[in-house]
Coordinates of C-alpha atoms and ligand atoms in Angstrom, one line a residue:
X309 CA 1.3 -19.6 0.0
X310 CA -2.2 -18.7 -0.9
X311 CA -2.0 -14.9 -0.7
X312 CA -0.1 -12.6 -3.0
X313 CA 3.3 -11.2 -2.1
X314 CA 3.8 -7.4 -1.9
X315 CA 7.5 -6.4 -1.9
X316 CA 8.2 -2.9 -0.7
X317 CA 11.6 -1.6 -1.5
X318 CA 12.7 0.7 1.4
X319 CA 16.0 1.4 -0.4
X320 CA 14.1 2.7 -3.4
X321 CA 11.9 4.9 -1.1
X322 CA 15.1 6.3 0.5
X323 CA 16.7 6.9 -2.9
X324 CA 13.5 8.7 -4.0
X325 CA 13.5 10.9 -0.9
X326 CA 17.2 11.7 -1.4
X327 CA 16.6 12.5 -5.0
X328 CA 13.7 14.9 -4.2
X329 CA 15.7 16.4 -1.4
X330 CA 18.6 17.1 -3.8
X331 CA 16.3 19.0 -6.2
X332 CA 16.1 21.8 -3.7
X333 CA 19.0 23.8 -2.3
X334 CA 20.6 22.9 1.0
X335 CA 18.7 24.6 3.8
X336 CA 15.3 23.6 2.3
X337 CA 14.2 20.6 4.3
X338 CA 12.3 17.7 2.8
X339 CA 9.5 16.2 4.9
X340 CA 7.9 12.8 4.5
X341 CA 4.2 12.3 3.9
X342 CA 3.0 9.1 5.5
X343 CA -0.7 9.7 5.8
X344 CA -3.0 6.7 5.1
X345 CA -0.3 4.3 6.5
X346 CA 2.3 5.6 4.2
X347 CA 0.1 5.6 1.1
X348 CA -0.8 2.0 2.0
X349 CA 2.8 0.8 2.1
X350 CA 3.4 1.0 5.9
X351 CA 4.0 4.3 7.7
X352 CA 6.2 2.9 10.5
X353 CA 8.8 1.0 8.5
X354 CA 9.0 3.8 5.9
X355 CA 9.3 6.6 8.5
X356 CA 11.8 4.7 10.5
X357 CA 14.0 4.1 7.5
X358 CA 13.8 7.8 6.3
X359 CA 14.4 9.0 9.8
X360 CA 17.7 7.0 9.7
X361 CA 18.4 8.7 6.3
X362 CA 18.1 12.1 7.9
X363 CA 14.4 13.1 7.6
X364 CA 13.2 15.2 10.6
X365 CA 9.7 16.2 9.5
X366 CA 6.7 13.8 9.0
X367 CA 3.1 14.5 8.3
X368 CA -0.1 12.4 8.7
X369 CA -3.8 13.2 8.2
X370 CA -5.1 12.3 11.6
X371 CA -4.0 12.6 15.2
X372 CA -4.5 8.8 15.7
X373 CA -2.1 8.2 12.8
X374 CA 0.3 10.4 14.6
X375 CA 0.2 8.3 17.8
X376 CA 1.3 5.2 15.9
X377 CA 4.0 7.2 14.1
X378 CA 5.3 8.7 17.3
X379 CA 5.6 5.2 18.8
X380 CA 7.6 4.1 15.8
X381 CA 9.9 7.2 15.6
X382 CA 10.4 8.0 19.3
X383 CA 10.6 11.5 20.7
X384 CA 12.8 13.5 18.3
X385 CA 11.2 14.1 14.9
X386 CA 8.4 16.6 14.2
X387 CA 5.0 15.0 13.4
X388 CA 2.5 17.4 11.8
X389 CA -1.3 16.6 11.7
X390 CA -3.0 17.8 8.6
X391 CA -6.5 17.7 10.0
X392 CA -5.3 20.2 12.6
X393 CA -6.8 20.3 16.1
X394 CA -10.1 18.5 15.9
X395 CA -12.6 18.5 18.8
X396 CA -11.3 16.0 21.5
X397 CA -7.7 15.8 20.1
X398 CA -6.0 17.9 22.8
X399 CA -5.0 15.0 25.1
X400 CA -3.6 13.0 22.2
X401 CA -1.7 16.0 20.7
X402 CA -0.2 16.8 24.1
X403 CA 0.7 13.2 25.2
X404 CA 2.4 12.3 21.9
X405 CA 3.9 15.7 21.0
X406 CA 2.0 16.0 17.7
X407 CA 1.9 19.4 15.9
X408 CA -1.5 20.2 14.6
X409 CA -1.6 22.3 11.3
X410 CA -4.6 24.4 12.2
X411 CA -7.2 24.7 9.4
X412 CA -9.7 27.4 10.5
X413 CA -10.3 30.3 12.9
X414 CA -12.3 27.9 15.0
X415 CA -9.4 25.5 15.3
X416 CA -7.1 28.4 16.1
X417 CA -9.4 29.4 18.9
X418 CA -9.7 25.8 20.2
X419 CA -6.0 25.2 20.1
X420 CA -5.0 28.5 21.8
X421 CA -7.6 27.9 24.5
X422 CA -7.0 24.1 25.1
X423 CA -3.3 23.8 24.6
X424 CA -1.9 27.4 24.8
X425 CA 1.8 26.3 25.1
X426 CA 1.7 23.5 22.6
X427 CA 3.4 23.9 19.2
X428 CA 1.2 24.4 16.1
X429 CA 1.3 25.3 12.5
X430 CA -1.2 27.1 10.3
X431 CA -2.7 26.0 7.0
X432 CA -3.6 28.8 4.6
X433 CA -6.2 28.5 1.8
X434 CA -4.7 29.9 -1.4
X435 CA -6.9 28.4 -4.2
X436 CA -7.7 24.7 -3.6
X437 CA -10.6 25.4 -1.3
X438 CA -10.2 22.4 0.8
X439 CA -8.3 23.2 4.1
X440 CA -7.0 26.3 5.7
X441 CA -7.7 29.9 6.6
X442 CA -8.6 32.1 3.6
X443 CA -7.0 35.5 3.2
X444 CA -9.8 37.4 5.1
X445 CA -9.7 35.0 8.0
X446 CA -5.9 35.1 8.1
X447 CA -5.9 38.8 8.1
X448 CA -8.3 38.9 11.1
X449 CA -6.1 36.6 13.3
X450 CA -2.6 36.9 11.9
X451 CA -1.3 39.3 14.5
X452 CA -2.6 37.2 17.4
X453 CA -1.4 33.9 15.8
X454 CA 2.1 35.3 14.9
X455 CA 2.5 36.5 18.4
X456 CA 2.1 32.9 19.6
X457 CA 5.0 31.6 17.5
X458 CA 3.6 29.2 14.9
X459 CA 6.1 26.6 13.7
X460 CA 5.0 26.6 10.1
X461 CA 2.8 28.4 7.6
X462 CA 1.7 26.0 4.9
X463 CA -0.6 25.7 1.9
X464 CA -1.4 23.0 -0.6
X465 CA -1.5 23.2 -4.4
X466 CA -4.4 22.0 -6.5
X467 CA -2.7 21.5 -9.8
X468 CA 1.1 21.3 -9.2
X469 CA 1.2 18.0 -11.2
X470 CA 0.4 20.2 -14.3
X471 CA 3.2 22.8 -14.8
X472 CA 1.1 24.7 -17.4
X473 CA -1.8 25.2 -15.1
X474 CA -2.4 28.9 -14.3
X475 CA -3.5 28.2 -10.8
X476 CA 0.1 27.3 -9.8
X477 CA 1.4 30.9 -10.1
X478 CA -1.8 32.3 -8.6
X479 CA -1.6 30.1 -5.5
X480 CA 2.1 31.1 -5.2
X481 CA 1.2 34.8 -5.3
X482 CA -1.5 34.4 -2.8
X483 CA 0.7 32.4 -0.5
X484 CA 3.5 35.0 -0.7
X485 CA 1.0 37.8 -0.1
X486 CA -0.3 36.0 3.0
X487 CA 3.2 35.1 4.4
X488 CA 5.9 37.4 3.2
X489 CA 7.5 39.3 6.1
X490 CA 6.2 37.0 8.8
X491 CA 9.6 35.5 9.5
X492 CA 7.9 32.1 10.1
X493 CA 9.0 28.9 8.3
X494 CA 6.9 28.2 5.2
X495 CA 5.9 25.2 3.1
X496 CA 4.0 25.0 -0.2
X497 CA 5.3 22.2 -2.4
X498 CA 4.3 18.6 -2.5
X499 CA 5.9 16.3 -5.1
X500 CA 4.5 18.3 -8.0
X501 CA 5.6 21.6 -6.5
X502 CA 9.2 20.5 -6.0
X503 CA 9.3 19.8 -9.8
X504 CA 7.7 23.2 -10.7
X505 CA 10.8 25.2 -9.8
X506 CA 12.7 26.9 -7.1
X507 CA 10.1 29.7 -6.5
X508 CA 7.9 27.1 -4.8
X509 CA 10.6 25.8 -2.3
X510 CA 10.3 28.0 0.7
X511 CA 11.7 26.3 3.9
X512 CA 10.2 22.8 3.7
X513 CA 8.8 20.6 1.0
X514 CA 6.2 17.8 1.5
X515 CA 6.6 15.0 -1.0
X516 CA 4.4 11.9 -0.8
X517 CA 3.7 10.1 -4.1
X518 CA 7.2 10.8 -5.5
X519 CA 8.7 8.8 -2.6
X520 CA 6.5 5.9 -3.5
X521 CA 7.5 5.8 -7.2
X522 CA 4.6 7.7 -8.7
X523 CA 3.9 10.5 -11.2
X524 CA 4.7 13.3 -11.5
X525 CA 8.2 12.3 -10.3
X526 CA 9.2 10.7 -13.6
X527 CA 12.7 9.8 -12.4
X528 CA 11.4 7.9 -9.4
X529 CA 12.6 4.4 -8.7
X530 CA 9.9 1.8 -8.6
X531 CA 9.0 0.8 -5.0
X532 CA 6.5 -2.0 -5.2
X533 CA 6.3 -5.5 -6.7
X534 CA 3.1 -7.4 -6.4
X535 CA 3.1 -11.1 -7.3
X536 CA -0.1 -13.1 -7.3
X537 CA -0.2 -16.9 -7.0
X538 CA -1.8 -19.1 -9.7
X539 CA -4.4 -21.3 -8.1
X540 CA -5.2 -23.4 -11.1
X541 CA -4.9 -23.5 -14.9
X542 CA -7.5 -24.8 -17.3
X543 CA -8.0 -25.2 -21.1
X544 CA -10.9 -23.4 -22.8
X545 CA -12.4 -24.3 -26.1
X546 CA -13.4 -21.5 -28.5
X547 CA -16.8 -20.1 -27.5
X548 CA -16.5 -20.8 -23.8
X549 CA -17.0 -17.8 -21.5
X550 CA -15.2 -16.7 -18.4
X551 CA -16.3 -15.3 -15.0
X552 CA -19.4 -13.5 -13.7
X553 CA -21.6 -12.1 -16.4
X554 CA -19.7 -14.1 -19.0
X555 CA -18.1 -10.9 -20.2
X556 CA -15.2 -12.6 -22.1
X557 CA -15.5 -15.4 -24.7
X558 CA -12.5 -17.5 -25.9
X559 CA -12.0 -17.0 -29.6
X560 CA -9.4 -19.7 -29.9
X561 CA -8.1 -22.5 -27.7
X562 CA -7.1 -20.7 -24.6
X563 CA -5.1 -21.5 -21.5
X564 CA -6.6 -19.7 -18.5
X565 CA -5.0 -19.2 -15.1
X566 CA -7.1 -18.4 -12.1
X567 CA -5.1 -16.1 -9.7
X568 CA -5.6 -15.4 -6.0
X569 CA -6.4 -11.7 -5.7
X570 CA -9.5 -9.7 -6.5
X571 CA -11.2 -6.4 -5.8
X572 CA -11.0 -7.1 -2.0
X573 CA -7.2 -6.8 -2.5
X574 CA -7.2 -3.6 -4.5
X575 CA -7.6 -5.0 -8.0
X576 CA -10.4 -2.6 -8.9
X577 CA -13.4 -4.1 -10.7
X578 CA -12.8 -1.5 -13.3
X579 CA -9.8 -3.6 -14.4
X580 CA -12.2 -6.2 -15.8
X581 CA -10.9 -7.1 -19.3
X582 CA -8.4 -4.2 -19.0
X583 CA -5.3 -5.2 -17.0
X584 CA -2.2 -7.0 -17.9
X585 CA -0.3 -9.5 -15.7
X586 CA 3.2 -10.8 -16.5
X587 CA 4.3 -14.4 -16.6
X588 CA 8.0 -13.6 -16.3
X589 CA 8.3 -11.1 -19.1
X590 CA 5.3 -12.3 -21.1
X591 CA 2.3 -10.0 -20.9
X592 CA -0.9 -11.9 -20.2
X593 CA -4.3 -10.1 -20.4
X594 CA -6.8 -10.3 -17.5
X595 CA -10.0 -11.6 -19.0
X596 CA -13.4 -11.7 -17.5
X597 CA -14.7 -9.9 -14.5
X598 CA -12.5 -9.2 -11.5
X599 CA -14.2 -11.0 -8.6
X600 CA -13.7 -10.5 -4.9
X601 CA -10.8 -12.9 -4.3
X602 CA -9.8 -14.0 -7.9
X603 CA -9.0 -12.9 -11.3
X604 CA -8.7 -14.9 -14.5
X605 CA -5.8 -14.4 -16.9
X606 CA -5.2 -15.6 -20.5
X607 CA -1.8 -17.3 -20.2
X608 CA -1.9 -18.9 -23.7
X609 CA 1.2 -16.9 -24.7
X610 CA 3.2 -17.8 -21.6
X611 CA 5.6 -20.7 -21.5
X612 CA 4.1 -24.2 -20.9
X613 CA 5.9 -24.3 -17.6
X614 CA 4.0 -21.4 -16.1
X615 CA 5.6 -19.6 -13.1
X616 CA 3.8 -20.1 -9.7
X617 CA 3.1 -16.4 -9.6
X618 CA 2.1 -13.7 -12.1
X619 CA 3.3 -10.2 -11.6
X620 CA 0.8 -7.3 -11.5
X621 CA 3.2 -4.5 -10.4
X622 CA 6.9 -4.5 -10.9
X623 CA 9.5 -3.9 -13.5
X624 CA 7.1 -4.4 -16.4
X625 CA 4.2 -2.4 -15.1
X626 CA 4.3 0.4 -12.6
X627 CA 1.6 1.9 -10.4
X628 CA 0.8 4.7 -13.0
X629 CA 0.4 2.2 -15.9
X630 CA -1.9 0.1 -13.8
X631 CA -3.8 3.2 -12.7
X632 CA -4.3 4.2 -16.2
X633 CA -5.9 0.8 -17.0
X634 CA -8.2 1.2 -14.1
X635 CA -9.1 4.9 -14.8
X636 CA -7.5 6.2 -11.6
X637 CA -4.2 7.5 -10.2
X638 CA -1.2 5.8 -8.7
X639 CA -2.2 7.1 -5.3
X640 CA -5.4 5.1 -5.3
X641 CA -3.7 2.0 -6.6
X642 CA -1.3 2.1 -3.6
X643 CA -3.8 3.0 -0.9
X644 CA -6.2 0.3 -2.1
X645 CA -3.6 -2.6 -1.8
X646 CA -5.3 -4.9 0.7
X647 CA -4.3 -6.3 4.0
X648 CA -4.2 -9.9 2.8
X649 CA -0.8 -9.7 1.0
X650 CA 2.3 -11.2 2.5
X651 CA 4.4 -8.0 2.9
X652 CA 8.1 -8.0 2.6
X653 CA 10.3 -5.0 3.1
X654 CA 13.5 -5.4 1.2
X655 CA 15.0 -4.7 -2.1
X656 CA 12.8 -5.1 -5.2
X657 CA 15.2 -4.3 -8.0
X658 CA 19.0 -4.4 -8.1
Ligands
PLP1293 C1 -0.9 14.4 0.4 C2 -0.3 15.8 0.7 C3 1.0 16.1 0.3 C4 1.8 15.1 -0.6 O1 1.3 15.2 -1.9 P1 2.0 14.3 -3.1 O2 1.3 14.7 -4.3 O3 1.7 12.9 -2.7 O4 3.5 14.6 -3.1 C5 1.5 17.3 0.6 N1 0.8 18.2 1.4 C6 -0.5 17.9 1.8 C7 -1.2 18.9 2.6 C8 -1.1 16.7 1.4 O5 -2.3 16.5 1.8

């Protein structure tokens, strides 16, 4: 096996979804965010599994993603499209029963003109300044839109992973001012919002990263294990250098393993001389530059009988720890995992 192995634990994802669902009172539904192919882990297997666990609401970014998800899920569950109703989407939305979350007055006009009887939701802009109708636009069209029976009024929070950030309460107040009294189902919280407190619940929560084991859901179960095969091992004398640019120099006799994954597989080049891989439980530093298909690892401290694979993600190092080494966030670690891994959907940890 020349490629790395990516184990994705659907039981852990299910446990994380149930745990986040249990944070909110009964009657508050918990959706499943599977945009970007389920944060890179596989939208279809994840959604199918969570559907079996009771999830009824799914969201993706693009209508095209919704088509694939509808094929996996069948006709029942609701699938929301976060980019709303883009030009040319009408036939796809109609054919696959996808619910656009309309983002602007122009989208509202397009949708009501092109698909007047097709379900839709509305995104409201409350402080993130990314997607949605701002308060003035909403005021102008609210009466007309509410008369057409939107399925959901939603907004998204900019700082909900930081409970102390003043924008959280401000966005909550704006959202309430825009939606109180409408009688329409509402949704504000992603993973961070669920953990902020019950004022953010409304009718539907929209966790993503927490399902996949990432911050800010500190109690999440780990979901991924990434094991990378050792291609060869060599001995270096003090003074010898490693990799492109010769950025690392052995200061002592060194055993060096060359491992089959690189920046084309989501091991960011920023991890050069910064990441740790594990030989069993022994931490081994990545040394030298990350190259396209390979990294080099100082395995001097590992047992003589080196395992066939070194672990980059798993029990010893989660996505947030690796993200910190790379100067990014767990979301980007997951969505960057490449297509070359041998993917297994099963149980990662007991
Ligand atoms: C991605 C996304 C979410 C999920 O956010 P997490 O931080 O991953 O829980 C929820 N709502 C919207 C609109 C999103 O784009």
